[in-house]
Coordinates of C-alpha atoms and ligand atoms in Angstrom, one line a residue:
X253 CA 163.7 43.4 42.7
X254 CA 162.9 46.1 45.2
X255 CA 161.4 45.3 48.6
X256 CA 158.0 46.9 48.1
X257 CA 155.8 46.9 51.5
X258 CA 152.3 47.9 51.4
X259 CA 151.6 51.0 52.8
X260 CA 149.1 52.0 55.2
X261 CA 145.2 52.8 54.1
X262 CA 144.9 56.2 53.2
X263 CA 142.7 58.9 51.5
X264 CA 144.2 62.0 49.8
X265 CA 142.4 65.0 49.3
X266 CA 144.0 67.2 46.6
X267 CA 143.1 70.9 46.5
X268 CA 143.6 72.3 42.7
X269 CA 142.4 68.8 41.6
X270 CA 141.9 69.9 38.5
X271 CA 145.2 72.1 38.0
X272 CA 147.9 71.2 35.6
X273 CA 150.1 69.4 38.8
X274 CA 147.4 67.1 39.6
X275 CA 146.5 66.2 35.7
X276 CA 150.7 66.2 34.9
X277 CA 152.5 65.2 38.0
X278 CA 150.4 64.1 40.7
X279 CA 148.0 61.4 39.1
X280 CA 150.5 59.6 37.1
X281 CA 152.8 59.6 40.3
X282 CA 150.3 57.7 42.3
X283 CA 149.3 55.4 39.2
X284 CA 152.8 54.0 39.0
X285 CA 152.6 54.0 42.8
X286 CA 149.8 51.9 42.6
X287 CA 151.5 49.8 39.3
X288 CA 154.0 49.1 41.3
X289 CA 152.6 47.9 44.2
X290 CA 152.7 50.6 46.9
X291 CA 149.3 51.2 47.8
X292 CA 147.0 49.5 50.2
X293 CA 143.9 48.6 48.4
X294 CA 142.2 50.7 50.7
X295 CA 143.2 53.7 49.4
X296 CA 140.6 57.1 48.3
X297 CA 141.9 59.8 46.0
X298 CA 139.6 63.0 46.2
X299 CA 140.3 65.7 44.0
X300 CA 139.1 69.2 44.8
X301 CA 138.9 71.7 41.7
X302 CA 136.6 74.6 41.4
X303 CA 135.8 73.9 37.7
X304 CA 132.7 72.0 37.5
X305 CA 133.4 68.5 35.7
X306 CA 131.2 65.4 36.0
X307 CA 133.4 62.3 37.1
X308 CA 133.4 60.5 33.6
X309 CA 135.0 63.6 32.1
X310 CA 137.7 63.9 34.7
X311 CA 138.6 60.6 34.7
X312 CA 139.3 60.8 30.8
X313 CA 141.1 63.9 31.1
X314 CA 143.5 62.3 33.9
X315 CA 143.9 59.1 31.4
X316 CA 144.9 61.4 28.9
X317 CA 147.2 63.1 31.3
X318 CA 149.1 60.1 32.3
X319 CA 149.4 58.6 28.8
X320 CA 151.2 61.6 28.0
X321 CA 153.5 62.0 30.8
X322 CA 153.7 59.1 32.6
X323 CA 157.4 57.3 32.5
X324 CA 155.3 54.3 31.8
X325 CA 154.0 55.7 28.6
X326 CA 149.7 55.0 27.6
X327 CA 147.4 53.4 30.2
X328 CA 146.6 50.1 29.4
X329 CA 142.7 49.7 30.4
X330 CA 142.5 46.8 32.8
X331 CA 145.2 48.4 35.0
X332 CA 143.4 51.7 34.7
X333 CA 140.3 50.9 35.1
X334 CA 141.2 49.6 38.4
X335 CA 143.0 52.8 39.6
X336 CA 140.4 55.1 38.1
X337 CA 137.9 53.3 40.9
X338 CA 139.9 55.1 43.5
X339 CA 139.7 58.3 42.1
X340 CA 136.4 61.1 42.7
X341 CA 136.3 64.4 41.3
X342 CA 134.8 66.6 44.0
X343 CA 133.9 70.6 42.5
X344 CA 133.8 73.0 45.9
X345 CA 135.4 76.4 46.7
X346 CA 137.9 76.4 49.1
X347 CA 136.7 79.4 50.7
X348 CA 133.4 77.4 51.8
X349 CA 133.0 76.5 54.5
X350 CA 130.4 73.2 53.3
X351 CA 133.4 72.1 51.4
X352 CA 135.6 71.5 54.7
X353 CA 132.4 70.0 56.3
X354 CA 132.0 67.9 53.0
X355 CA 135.7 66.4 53.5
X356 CA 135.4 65.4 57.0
X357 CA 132.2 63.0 56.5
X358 CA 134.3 61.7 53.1
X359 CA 137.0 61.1 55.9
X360 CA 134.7 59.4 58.0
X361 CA 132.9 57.2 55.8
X362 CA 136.5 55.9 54.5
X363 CA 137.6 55.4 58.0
X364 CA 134.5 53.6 58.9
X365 CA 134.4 51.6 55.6
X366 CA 138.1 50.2 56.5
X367 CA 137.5 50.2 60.0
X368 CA 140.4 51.5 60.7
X369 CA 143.0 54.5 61.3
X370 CA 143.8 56.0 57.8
X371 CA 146.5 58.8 56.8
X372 CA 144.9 61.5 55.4
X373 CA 146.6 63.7 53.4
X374 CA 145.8 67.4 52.2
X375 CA 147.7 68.2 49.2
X376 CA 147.5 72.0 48.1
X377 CA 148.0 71.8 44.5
X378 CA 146.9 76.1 44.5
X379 CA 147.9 78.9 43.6
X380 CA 149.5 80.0 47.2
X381 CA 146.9 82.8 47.9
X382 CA 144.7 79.8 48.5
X383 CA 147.2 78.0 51.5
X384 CA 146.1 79.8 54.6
X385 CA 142.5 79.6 54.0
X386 CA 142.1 75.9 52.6
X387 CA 144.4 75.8 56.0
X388 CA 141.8 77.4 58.5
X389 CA 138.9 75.1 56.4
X390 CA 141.1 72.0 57.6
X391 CA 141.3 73.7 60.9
X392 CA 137.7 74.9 61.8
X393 CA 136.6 71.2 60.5
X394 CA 139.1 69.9 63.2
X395 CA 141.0 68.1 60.1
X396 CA 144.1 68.8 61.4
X397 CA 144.0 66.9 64.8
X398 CA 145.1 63.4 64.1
X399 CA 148.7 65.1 64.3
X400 CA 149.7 60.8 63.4
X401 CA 148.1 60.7 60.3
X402 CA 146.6 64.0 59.1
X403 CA 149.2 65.9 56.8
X404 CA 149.7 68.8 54.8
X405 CA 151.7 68.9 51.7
X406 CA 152.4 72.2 50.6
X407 CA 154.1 72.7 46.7
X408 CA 156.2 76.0 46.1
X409 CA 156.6 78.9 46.3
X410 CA 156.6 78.7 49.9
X411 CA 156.4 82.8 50.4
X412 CA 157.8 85.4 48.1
X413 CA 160.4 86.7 50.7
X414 CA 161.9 85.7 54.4
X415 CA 159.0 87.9 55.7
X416 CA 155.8 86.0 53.9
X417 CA 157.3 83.1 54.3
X418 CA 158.0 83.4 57.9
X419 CA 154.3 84.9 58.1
X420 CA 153.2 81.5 56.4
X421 CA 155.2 79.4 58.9
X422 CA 153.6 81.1 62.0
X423 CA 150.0 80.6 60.5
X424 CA 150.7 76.6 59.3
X425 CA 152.0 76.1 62.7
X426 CA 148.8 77.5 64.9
X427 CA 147.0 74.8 62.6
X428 CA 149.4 71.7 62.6
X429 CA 152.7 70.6 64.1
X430 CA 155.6 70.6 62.3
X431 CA 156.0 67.0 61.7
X432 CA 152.4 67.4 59.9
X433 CA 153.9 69.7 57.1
X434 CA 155.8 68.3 53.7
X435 CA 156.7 71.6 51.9
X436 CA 157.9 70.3 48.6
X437 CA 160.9 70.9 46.7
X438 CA 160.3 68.2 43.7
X439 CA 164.5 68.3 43.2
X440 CA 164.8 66.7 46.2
X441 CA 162.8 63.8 44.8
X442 CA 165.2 63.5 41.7
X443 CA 166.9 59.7 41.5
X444 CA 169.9 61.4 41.0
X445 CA 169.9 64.5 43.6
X446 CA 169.1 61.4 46.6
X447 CA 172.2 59.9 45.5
X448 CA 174.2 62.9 46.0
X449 CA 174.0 61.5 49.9
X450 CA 174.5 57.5 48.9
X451 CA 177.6 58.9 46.9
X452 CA 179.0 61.0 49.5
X453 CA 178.3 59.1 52.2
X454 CA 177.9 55.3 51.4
X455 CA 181.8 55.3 49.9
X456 CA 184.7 56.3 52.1
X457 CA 187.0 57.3 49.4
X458 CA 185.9 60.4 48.3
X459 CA 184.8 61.9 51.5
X460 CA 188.9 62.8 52.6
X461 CA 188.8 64.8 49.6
X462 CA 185.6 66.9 49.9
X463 CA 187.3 69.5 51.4
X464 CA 189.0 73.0 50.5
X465 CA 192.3 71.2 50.9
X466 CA 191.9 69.4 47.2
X467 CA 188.6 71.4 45.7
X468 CA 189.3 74.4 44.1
X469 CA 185.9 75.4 43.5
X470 CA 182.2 74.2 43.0
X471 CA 179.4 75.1 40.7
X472 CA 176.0 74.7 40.3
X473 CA 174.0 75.1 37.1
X474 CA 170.7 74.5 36.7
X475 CA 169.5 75.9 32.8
X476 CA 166.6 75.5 31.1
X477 CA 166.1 75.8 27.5
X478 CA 162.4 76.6 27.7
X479 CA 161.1 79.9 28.5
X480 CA 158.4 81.3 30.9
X481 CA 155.7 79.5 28.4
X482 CA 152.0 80.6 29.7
X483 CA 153.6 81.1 33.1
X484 CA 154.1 84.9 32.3
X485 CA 151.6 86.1 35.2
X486 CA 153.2 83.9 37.7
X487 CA 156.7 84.6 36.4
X488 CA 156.7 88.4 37.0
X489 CA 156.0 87.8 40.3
X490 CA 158.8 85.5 41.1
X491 CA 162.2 85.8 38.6
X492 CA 164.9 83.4 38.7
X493 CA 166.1 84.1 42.4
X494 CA 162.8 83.3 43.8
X495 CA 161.7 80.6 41.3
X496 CA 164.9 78.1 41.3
X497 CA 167.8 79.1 43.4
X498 CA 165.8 80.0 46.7
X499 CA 164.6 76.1 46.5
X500 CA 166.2 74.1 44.2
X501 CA 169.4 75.2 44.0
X502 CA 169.9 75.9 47.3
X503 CA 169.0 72.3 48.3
X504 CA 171.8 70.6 45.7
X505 CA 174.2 73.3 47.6
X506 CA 172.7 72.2 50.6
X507 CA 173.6 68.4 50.0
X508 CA 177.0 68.8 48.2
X509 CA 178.2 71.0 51.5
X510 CA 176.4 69.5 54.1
X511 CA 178.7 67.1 56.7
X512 CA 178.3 63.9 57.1
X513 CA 174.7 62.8 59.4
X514 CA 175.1 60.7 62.3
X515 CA 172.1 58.8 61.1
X516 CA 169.5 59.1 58.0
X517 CA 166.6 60.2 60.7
X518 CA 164.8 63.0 58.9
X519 CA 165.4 65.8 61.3
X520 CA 169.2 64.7 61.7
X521 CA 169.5 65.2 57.8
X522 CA 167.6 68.6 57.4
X523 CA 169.8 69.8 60.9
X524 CA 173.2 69.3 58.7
X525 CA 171.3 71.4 55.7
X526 CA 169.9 73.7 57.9
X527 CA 173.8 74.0 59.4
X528 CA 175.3 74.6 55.3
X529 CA 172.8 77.1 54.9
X530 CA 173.5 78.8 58.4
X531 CA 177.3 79.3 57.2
X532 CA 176.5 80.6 54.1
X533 CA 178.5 84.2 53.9
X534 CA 175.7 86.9 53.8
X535 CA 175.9 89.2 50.8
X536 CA 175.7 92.6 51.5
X537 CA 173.5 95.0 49.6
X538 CA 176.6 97.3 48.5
X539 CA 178.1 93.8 47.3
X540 CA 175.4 92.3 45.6
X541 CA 177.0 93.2 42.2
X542 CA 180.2 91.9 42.9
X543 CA 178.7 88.1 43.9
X544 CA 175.4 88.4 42.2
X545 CA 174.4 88.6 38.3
X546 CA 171.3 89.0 36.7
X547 CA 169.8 88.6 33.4
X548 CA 166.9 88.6 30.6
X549 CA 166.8 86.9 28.2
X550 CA 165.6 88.8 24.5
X551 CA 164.4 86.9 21.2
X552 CA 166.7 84.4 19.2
X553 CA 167.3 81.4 17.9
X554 CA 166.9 77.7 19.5
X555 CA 167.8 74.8 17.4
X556 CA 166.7 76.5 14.1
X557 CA 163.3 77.8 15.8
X558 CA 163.1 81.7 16.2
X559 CA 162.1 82.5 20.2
X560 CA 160.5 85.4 21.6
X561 CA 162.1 87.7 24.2
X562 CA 161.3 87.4 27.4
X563 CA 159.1 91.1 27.7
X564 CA 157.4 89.8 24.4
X565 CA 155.8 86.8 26.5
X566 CA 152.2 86.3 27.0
X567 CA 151.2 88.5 30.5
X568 CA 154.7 90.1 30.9
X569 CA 155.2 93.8 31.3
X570 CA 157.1 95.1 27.7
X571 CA 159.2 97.2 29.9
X572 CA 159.8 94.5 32.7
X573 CA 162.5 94.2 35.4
X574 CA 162.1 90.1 36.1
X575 CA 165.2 88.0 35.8
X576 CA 165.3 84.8 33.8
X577 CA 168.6 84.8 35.2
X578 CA 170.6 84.4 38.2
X579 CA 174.2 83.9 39.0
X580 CA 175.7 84.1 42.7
X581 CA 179.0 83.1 44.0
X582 CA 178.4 81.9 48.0
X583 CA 181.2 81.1 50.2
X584 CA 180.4 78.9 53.5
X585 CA 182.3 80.1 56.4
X586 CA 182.9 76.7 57.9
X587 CA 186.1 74.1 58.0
X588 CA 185.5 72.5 55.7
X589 CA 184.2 75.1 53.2
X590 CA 186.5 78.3 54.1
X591 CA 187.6 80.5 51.2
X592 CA 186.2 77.7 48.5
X593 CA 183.8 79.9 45.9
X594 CA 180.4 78.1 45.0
X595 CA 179.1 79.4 42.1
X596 CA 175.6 78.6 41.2
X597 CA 172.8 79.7 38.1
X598 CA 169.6 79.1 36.7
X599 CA 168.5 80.5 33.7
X600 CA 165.3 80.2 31.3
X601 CA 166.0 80.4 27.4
X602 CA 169.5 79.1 27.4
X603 CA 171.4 76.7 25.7
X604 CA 171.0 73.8 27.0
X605 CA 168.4 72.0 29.7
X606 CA 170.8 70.9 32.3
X607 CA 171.3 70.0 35.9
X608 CA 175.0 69.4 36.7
X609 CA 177.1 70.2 39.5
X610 CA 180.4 70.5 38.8
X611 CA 183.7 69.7 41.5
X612 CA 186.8 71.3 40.6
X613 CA 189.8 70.1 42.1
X614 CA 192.8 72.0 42.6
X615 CA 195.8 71.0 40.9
X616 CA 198.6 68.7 41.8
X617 CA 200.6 70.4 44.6
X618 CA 204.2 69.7 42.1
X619 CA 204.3 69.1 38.9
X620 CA 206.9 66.6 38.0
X621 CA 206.3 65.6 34.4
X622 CA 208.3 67.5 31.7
X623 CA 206.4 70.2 29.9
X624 CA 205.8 68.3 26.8
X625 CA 204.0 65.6 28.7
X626 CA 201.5 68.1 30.5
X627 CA 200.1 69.9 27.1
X628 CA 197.0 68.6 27.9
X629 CA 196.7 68.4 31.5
X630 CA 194.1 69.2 33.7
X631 CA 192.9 69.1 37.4
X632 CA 190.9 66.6 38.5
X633 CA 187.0 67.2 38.0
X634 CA 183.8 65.6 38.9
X635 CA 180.9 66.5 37.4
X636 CA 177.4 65.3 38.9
X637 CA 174.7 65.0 36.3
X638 CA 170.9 65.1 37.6
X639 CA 169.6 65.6 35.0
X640 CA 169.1 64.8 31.4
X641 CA 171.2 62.5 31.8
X642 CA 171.5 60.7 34.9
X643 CA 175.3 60.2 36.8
X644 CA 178.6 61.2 37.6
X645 CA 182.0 61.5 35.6
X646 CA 185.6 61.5 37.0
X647 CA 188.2 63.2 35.1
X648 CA 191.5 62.1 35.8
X649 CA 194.9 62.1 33.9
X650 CA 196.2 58.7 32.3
X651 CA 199.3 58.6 30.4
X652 CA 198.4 58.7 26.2
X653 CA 199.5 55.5 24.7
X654 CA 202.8 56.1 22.8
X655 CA 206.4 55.7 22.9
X656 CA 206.6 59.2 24.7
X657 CA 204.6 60.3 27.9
X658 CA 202.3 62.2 27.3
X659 CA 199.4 62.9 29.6
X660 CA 195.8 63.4 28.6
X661 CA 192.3 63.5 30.5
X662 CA 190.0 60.4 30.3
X663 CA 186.8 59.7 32.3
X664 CA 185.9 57.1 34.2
X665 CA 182.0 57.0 34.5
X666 CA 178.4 55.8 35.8
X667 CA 175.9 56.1 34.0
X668 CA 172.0 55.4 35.2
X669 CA 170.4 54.2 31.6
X670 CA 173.8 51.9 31.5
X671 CA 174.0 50.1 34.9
X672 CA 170.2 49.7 35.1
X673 CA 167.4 48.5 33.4
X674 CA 164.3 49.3 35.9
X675 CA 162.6 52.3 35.1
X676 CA 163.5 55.5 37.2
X677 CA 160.8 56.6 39.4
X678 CA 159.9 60.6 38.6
X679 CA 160.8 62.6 41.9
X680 CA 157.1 63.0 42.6
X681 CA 156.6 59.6 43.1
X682 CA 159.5 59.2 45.9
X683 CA 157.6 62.4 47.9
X684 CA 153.9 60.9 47.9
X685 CA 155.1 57.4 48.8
X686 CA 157.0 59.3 51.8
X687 CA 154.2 61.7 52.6
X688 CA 152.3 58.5 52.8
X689 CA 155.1 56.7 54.5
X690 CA 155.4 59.6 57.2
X691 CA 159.3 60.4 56.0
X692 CA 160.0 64.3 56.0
X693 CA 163.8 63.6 55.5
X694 CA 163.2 65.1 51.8
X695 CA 161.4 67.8 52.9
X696 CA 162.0 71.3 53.5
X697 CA 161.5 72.4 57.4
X698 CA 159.9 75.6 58.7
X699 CA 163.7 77.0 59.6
X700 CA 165.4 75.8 56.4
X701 CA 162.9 77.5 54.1
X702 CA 163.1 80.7 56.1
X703 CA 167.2 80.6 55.8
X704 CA 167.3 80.2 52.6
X705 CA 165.3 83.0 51.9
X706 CA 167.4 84.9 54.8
X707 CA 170.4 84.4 52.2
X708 CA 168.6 85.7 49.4
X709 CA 167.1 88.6 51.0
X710 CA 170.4 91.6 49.9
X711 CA 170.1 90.7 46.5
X712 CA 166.0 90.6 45.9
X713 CA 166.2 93.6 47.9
X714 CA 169.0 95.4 45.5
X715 CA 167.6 93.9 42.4
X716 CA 164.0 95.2 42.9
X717 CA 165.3 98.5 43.9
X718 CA 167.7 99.0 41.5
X719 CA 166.2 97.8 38.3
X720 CA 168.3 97.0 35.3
X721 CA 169.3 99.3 32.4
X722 CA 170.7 96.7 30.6
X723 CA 167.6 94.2 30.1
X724 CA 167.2 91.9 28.0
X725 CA 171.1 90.8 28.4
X726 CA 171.0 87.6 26.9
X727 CA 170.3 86.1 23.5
X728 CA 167.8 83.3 24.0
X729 CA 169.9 79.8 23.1
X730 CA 173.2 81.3 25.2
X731 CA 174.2 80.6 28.2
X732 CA 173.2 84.1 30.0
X733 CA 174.8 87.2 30.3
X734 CA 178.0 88.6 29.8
X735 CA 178.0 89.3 34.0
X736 CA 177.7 86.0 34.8
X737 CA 181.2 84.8 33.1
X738 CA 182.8 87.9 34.7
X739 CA 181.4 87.0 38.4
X740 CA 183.6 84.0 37.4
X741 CA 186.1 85.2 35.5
X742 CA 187.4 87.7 37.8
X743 CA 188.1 85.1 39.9
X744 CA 190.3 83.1 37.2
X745 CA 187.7 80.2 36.8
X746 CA 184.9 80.0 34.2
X747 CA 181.9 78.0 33.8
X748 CA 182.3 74.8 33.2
X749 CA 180.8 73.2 30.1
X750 CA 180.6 69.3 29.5
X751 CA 178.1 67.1 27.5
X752 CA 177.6 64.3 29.1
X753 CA 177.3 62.4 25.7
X754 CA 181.5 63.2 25.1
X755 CA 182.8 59.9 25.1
X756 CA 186.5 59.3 26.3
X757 CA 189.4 61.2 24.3
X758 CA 186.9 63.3 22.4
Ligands
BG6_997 C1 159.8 74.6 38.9 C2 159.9 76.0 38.4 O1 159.9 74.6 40.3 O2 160.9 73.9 38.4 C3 159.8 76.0 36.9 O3 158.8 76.8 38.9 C4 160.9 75.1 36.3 O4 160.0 77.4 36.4 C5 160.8 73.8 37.0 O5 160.7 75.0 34.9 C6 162.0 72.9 36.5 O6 161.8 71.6 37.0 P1 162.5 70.4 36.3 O7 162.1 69.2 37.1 O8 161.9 70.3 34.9 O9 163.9 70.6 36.2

């Protein structure tokens, strides 16, 4: 049974209250939260939508939201009617400056009611052209000054290149210290991705190897089998680069590469990220086509149902330049790191929905058996799943049972759903409780957001002025383009397919 410790009184104030996030992410987050035993009894949700809604209606529409998505599954009414008393529906526009005034005495009659100090958090759930001016409502209401307890939790996409998003840094910080911000990247919430750091660094065996004297190579794939769904408007703006790899992948990069912390303080973890992402090898522009691949994806065929293409989507241009695809090979100039490729891509409309990171190790330095033994040989791999499935598989080579030695690859593997039985809290659960807590460790800082971006930079820059003649690339239910298995190919690897389901032998 966990250790669960009651966390301090606290009201949230959630802008875009009555946004899709709150309704499928946020609300259920902080009912199992609450389920679970996490919150303080004095605890005040407020959320802040512009649609008008009378509190009865909201309520039922947040039910229905968390007896859809909840890992719990439905509501059952004594428990929710008990949550739903912390919960108000507040309409105001975030341009007003009533609104701001309207928080602060909410603030201050939860405060006095408790009689205490509370955290109070301001959670923009908007659309991001909304950030700096819900920001200067907090400010001119002097809702930013309790730097202890007043924070700001900012969701993605934090800018739409280095120079917005440094832009957006500069303003944030005029208004609130750094420890005050939690930009979110919900992969870093993921069960799985925070054991990426118990895995490499809780066990000492497998550190002497993470190395480029035994891996060969590394890749990332994050792939998605849905498409841009009623995101098209959004979508154009951002592409693949901008909408996954700038955050999410470059974070799983971030922990696989990063080098051991001296401790698990927050800002000792994000300085080793910040470090990977500091040694990443910039791309040129005249290189970009040589490390980077794009693609789009066009109408086909997904498990029997016939898809659209991606210029055939609700609010996307019929002639339109946006990737639903990205491939990039990174090399970090570091010790550890020198001369081994990362490959990493993200794609919408492909074959399968996966998260996996995939170690290759190089082979054995001699090779002793005889040549009918090694038929089936193959280096040593280690594939981290996040996520359908949950954990990590080991291939190594153990001699085929027989009269003659023959050598074959078997796994060796963890699974989640088979070591334990307690449900998996969702990554958004892990942020609020440490927005709550006061933890940024899983959050992105001002200078880690702006490298990342920095690395990015050649290839948005080459992509958006050099649009593609060969879009759409990509049949919908594939795994991407053509480009994307040469960007690997040419280097003698390719791109590593394995379902988790295969069972030993198979
Ligand atoms: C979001 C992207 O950040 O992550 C979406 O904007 C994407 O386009 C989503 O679908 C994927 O998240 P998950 O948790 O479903 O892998």
């Amino acid at each position: 049974m966990e250790n669960i410790t009651k966390t301090k009184p606290t009201i949230i104030n959630i802008f875009g209250g009555s946004g899709d996030l709150t309704w499928r992410k946020l609300i259920p987050a902080l009912y199992n939260l609450f389920l679970d035993g996490w919150l303080n009894e004095k605890f005040s949700i407020i959320c802040i939508g512009r649609t008008e809604m009378k509190d009865g209606e909201f309520i039922q529409k947040l039910k229905d939201g968390v007896d859809q998505f909840s890992r719990r599954g439905k509501t059952k009414k004594e428990e929710w009617d008990i949550f739903s008393k912390y919960v108000t529906y507040k309409t105001g526009d975030f341009s007003n400056k009533d609104l701001f005034i309207g928080i602060k005495k909410d603030v201050a009659v939860f405060e006095k009611e408790i009689n205490e100090n509370a955290n109070k958090i301001y959670y923009l759930a908007v659309n991001p052209q909304f950030f700096e001016g819900i920001a200067d409502g907090l400010k001119d209401a002097g809702l930013n000054e309790d730097v202890e307890h007043a924070r700001l939790v900012i969701e993605k996409p934090f800018g739409t290149d280095l120079e917005s998003a440094k832009a957006l840094n500069v303003k944030l910080l005029n208004i609130f210290e750094e420890k005050q911000l939690y930009r979110i990247d919900h992969y870093l919430g993921k069960e799985t991705v925070q054991n990426i750091l118990a895995f490499r660094f809780a066990n000492a065996m497998f550190e002497p190897l993470w190395n480029r004297n035994y891996i060969d190579n590394i890749q990332i794939t994050v792939s998605e089998k849905i498409g841009v769904e009623d995101r098209g408007a959004y979508y154009e703006h951002s592409g693949a680069l901008r909408d996954m790899v700038q955050n999410h992948v470059m974070q799983l990069l971030c922990l696989i590469a990063m080098e051991p912390p001296v401790s698990f303080d927050a800002d000792e973890i994000r300085n080793r990220k910040a470090d990977v992402l500091h040694a990443i090898r910039k791309i040129r522009r005249e290189d970009v086509h040589e490390f980077a691949s794009r693609g789009q994806y066009a109408g086909g065929w997904q498990e029997g149902e016939q898809v659209k293409g991606y210029r055939q989507e609700k609010s996307v241009d019929t002639d339109s330049n946006t990737e639903t695809f990205a491939a990039i090979k990174f090399f970090i100039d570091n010790w550890r790191w020198s001369n081994v490729p990362f490959y990493v891509r993200s794609g919408k409309r492909m074959q399968q929905s996966i998260s996996v990171i995939t170690v290759q190790f190089k082979p054995v330095p001699h090779q002793s058996f005889p040549e009918e033994a090694i038929e089936n040989w193959q280096p040593n791999r280690m594939i981290i799943n996040i996520q359908p499935d949950m954990g990590i598989r080991i291939r190594f080579q153990a001699k085929k049972p027989g009269l003659k030695m023959q050598l074959n690859p078997v796994d060796m593997l963890f699974n989640y759903t088979d070591t334990y039985s307690s449900g998996i809290p969702e990554g958004y659960e892990t942020l609020l409780l440490d927005v709550i807590e006061g933890d940024a460790t899983l959050f992105m800082r001002a200078d880690q957001v702006e490298a990342a971006w920095e690395i990015l930079m050649p290839i948005l820059s080459m992509w958006r002025d050099n649009p593609s003649v060969n879009f759409p690339n990509y049949s919908a239910g594939t795994n991407g383009p053509e480009t994307s298995e040469a960007l690997i190919a040419k280097d003698g690897n390719n791109w590593i397919i394995l379902p988790f389901e295969k069972k030993n032998n198979e």
